[in-house]
Every structure is written in C-alpha cells, then in structure tokens.
Amino acid sequence: MSETGPCRVVIPPPPQAVYPSPDLAEEALHQWTKDYGFNLSRRRVRYTDEEDRKVWARNYECDRTGCPKNTELM
C-alpha cells in the first residue's frame, strides 16, 4: 500500500557564490535544481524606475508547487 498524503522533502540551500552575469547565475541555479530532481521557472521580474529599466529582482517558482495532479486511474 502506498502513502497518498503530502510528502516533505528537505533540500539544502544552493551554494553561495558570486556570478559575473545573471545568465551564469541562472545556469548554476538550474544545474543545482537538476541535481535534486526539480526545476524552477521565472515568475516575476522587477525593474528599476530608471529610464533604461534594469532588472533588480527575479522571482522563481518550483515546478512542484501548487496542487498535485491527479494521475490515478479509476
């Protein structure tokens, strides 16, 4: 018999590092999530109020968030 309740998984935080570009930081983030069997997607990007609108924050969301999909066959 399998357990159908919620499952708690503890994942250590990613290693701290300084990256020369946002693209390299995101690449390292995706490699870290791949190592632990999940992925993150961009959800929101916040920009500065300057005329050239630089990115100052990015929000990510785990691909395992939300309600679980019902894949049980009847």
PDB file of C-alpha atoms in Angstrom:
ATOM      1  CA  MET A   1       0.000   0.000   0.000  1.00  0.00           C
ATOM      2  CA  SER A   2       1.419   3.400  -0.917  1.00  0.00           C
ATOM      3  CA  GLU A   3       1.076   6.581   1.059  1.00  0.00           C
ATOM      4  CA  THR A   4      -1.046   9.200  -0.698  1.00  0.00           C
ATOM      5  CA  GLY A   5      -0.551  12.071   1.739  1.00  0.00           C
ATOM      6  CA  PRO A   6       1.783  15.022   1.339  1.00  0.00           C
ATOM      7  CA  CYS A   7       5.482  14.311   1.293  1.00  0.00           C
ATOM      8  CA  ARG A   8       8.062  16.532   2.952  1.00  0.00           C
ATOM      9  CA  VAL A   9      11.427  16.783   1.258  1.00  0.00           C
ATOM     10  CA  VAL A  10      14.307  18.780   2.723  1.00  0.00           C
ATOM     11  CA  ILE A  11      16.717  20.181   0.147  1.00  0.00           C
ATOM     12  CA  PRO A  12      19.876  22.000   1.234  1.00  0.00           C
ATOM     13  CA  PRO A  13      20.220  25.600   0.026  1.00  0.00           C
ATOM     14  CA  PRO A  14      22.308  26.221  -3.083  1.00  0.00           C
ATOM     15  CA  PRO A  15      25.970  27.034  -2.505  1.00  0.00           C
ATOM     16  CA  GLN A  16      26.709  30.719  -2.103  1.00  0.00           C
ATOM     17  CA  ALA A  17      28.661  32.247  -4.955  1.00  0.00           C
ATOM     18  CA  VAL A  18      29.122  35.450  -6.928  1.00  0.00           C
ATOM     19  CA  TYR A  19      28.500  35.227 -10.667  1.00  0.00           C
ATOM     20  CA  PRO A  20      29.716  37.645 -13.355  1.00  0.00           C
ATOM     21  CA  SER A  21      26.304  37.734 -15.063  1.00  0.00           C
ATOM     22  CA  PRO A  22      22.652  36.933 -14.329  1.00  0.00           C
ATOM     23  CA  ASP A  23      22.675  34.300 -17.078  1.00  0.00           C
ATOM     24  CA  LEU A  24      25.536  32.393 -15.431  1.00  0.00           C
ATOM     25  CA  ALA A  25      23.788  32.617 -12.062  1.00  0.00           C
ATOM     26  CA  GLU A  26      20.589  31.216 -13.549  1.00  0.00           C
ATOM     27  CA  GLU A  27      22.530  28.450 -15.293  1.00  0.00           C
ATOM     28  CA  ALA A  28      24.121  27.452 -11.967  1.00  0.00           C
ATOM     29  CA  LEU A  29      20.704  27.580 -10.291  1.00  0.00           C
ATOM     30  CA  HIS A  30      19.216  25.242 -12.889  1.00  0.00           C
ATOM     31  CA  GLN A  31      22.144  22.842 -12.551  1.00  0.00           C
ATOM     32  CA  TRP A  32      21.661  22.783  -8.774  1.00  0.00           C
ATOM     33  CA  THR A  33      17.919  22.096  -9.090  1.00  0.00           C
ATOM     34  CA  LYS A  34      18.583  19.370 -11.668  1.00  0.00           C
ATOM     35  CA  ASP A  35      20.900  17.652  -9.182  1.00  0.00           C
ATOM     36  CA  TYR A  36      17.982  17.468  -6.710  1.00  0.00           C
ATOM     37  CA  GLY A  37      15.291  16.428  -9.200  1.00  0.00           C
ATOM     38  CA  PHE A  38      13.223  19.572  -9.642  1.00  0.00           C
ATOM     39  CA  ASN A  39      13.263  22.805 -11.616  1.00  0.00           C
ATOM     40  CA  LEU A  40      12.497  26.480 -11.162  1.00  0.00           C
ATOM     41  CA  SER A  41      10.674  28.788 -13.553  1.00  0.00           C
ATOM     42  CA  ARG A  42      10.772  32.562 -13.744  1.00  0.00           C
ATOM     43  CA  ARG A  43       7.576  34.017 -12.354  1.00  0.00           C
ATOM     44  CA  ARG A  44       8.147  37.734 -11.913  1.00  0.00           C
ATOM     45  CA  VAL A  45      10.835  40.215 -12.844  1.00  0.00           C
ATOM     46  CA  ARG A  46      11.124  43.579 -11.107  1.00  0.00           C
ATOM     47  CA  TYR A  47      12.804  46.539 -12.743  1.00  0.00           C
ATOM     48  CA  THR A  48      14.325  49.781 -11.517  1.00  0.00           C
ATOM     49  CA  ASP A  49      12.467  53.048 -12.048  1.00  0.00           C
ATOM     50  CA  GLU A  50      15.300  54.376 -14.197  1.00  0.00           C
ATOM     51  CA  GLU A  51      14.774  55.209 -17.845  1.00  0.00           C
ATOM     52  CA  ASP A  52      16.741  52.147 -19.024  1.00  0.00           C
ATOM     53  CA  ARG A  53      14.811  49.809 -16.620  1.00  0.00           C
ATOM     54  CA  LYS A  54      17.451  47.468 -15.230  1.00  0.00           C
ATOM     55  CA  VAL A  55      16.410  44.179 -13.636  1.00  0.00           C
ATOM     56  CA  TRP A  56      16.882  44.340  -9.868  1.00  0.00           C
ATOM     57  CA  ALA A  57      14.975  41.221  -8.726  1.00  0.00           C
ATOM     58  CA  ARG A  58      13.719  37.956 -10.177  1.00  0.00           C
ATOM     59  CA  ASN A  59      11.210  35.634  -8.547  1.00  0.00           C
ATOM     60  CA  TYR A  60      11.286  31.917  -9.244  1.00  0.00           C
ATOM     61  CA  GLU A  61       8.757  29.197  -8.535  1.00  0.00           C
ATOM     62  CA  CYS A  62       9.343  25.493  -8.034  1.00  0.00           C
ATOM     63  CA  ASP A  63       7.811  23.266 -10.687  1.00  0.00           C
ATOM     64  CA  ARG A  64       6.382  21.117  -7.885  1.00  0.00           C
ATOM     65  CA  THR A  65       4.340  23.944  -6.358  1.00  0.00           C
ATOM     66  CA  GLY A  66       0.566  24.002  -6.180  1.00  0.00           C
ATOM     67  CA  CYS A  67      -1.927  21.173  -6.017  1.00  0.00           C
ATOM     68  CA  PRO A  68      -0.672  17.754  -7.049  1.00  0.00           C
ATOM     69  CA  LYS A  69      -2.015  16.393 -10.301  1.00  0.00           C
ATOM     70  CA  ASN A  70      -4.423  13.500 -10.012  1.00  0.00           C
ATOM     71  CA  THR A  71      -2.808  10.799 -12.123  1.00  0.00           C
ATOM     72  CA  GLU A  72      -4.611   7.859 -10.516  1.00  0.00           C
ATOM     73  CA  LEU A  73      -6.631   5.750 -12.937  1.00  0.00           C
ATOM     74  CA  MET A  74     -10.094   4.652 -11.908  1.00  0.00           C
TER      75      MET A  74
END
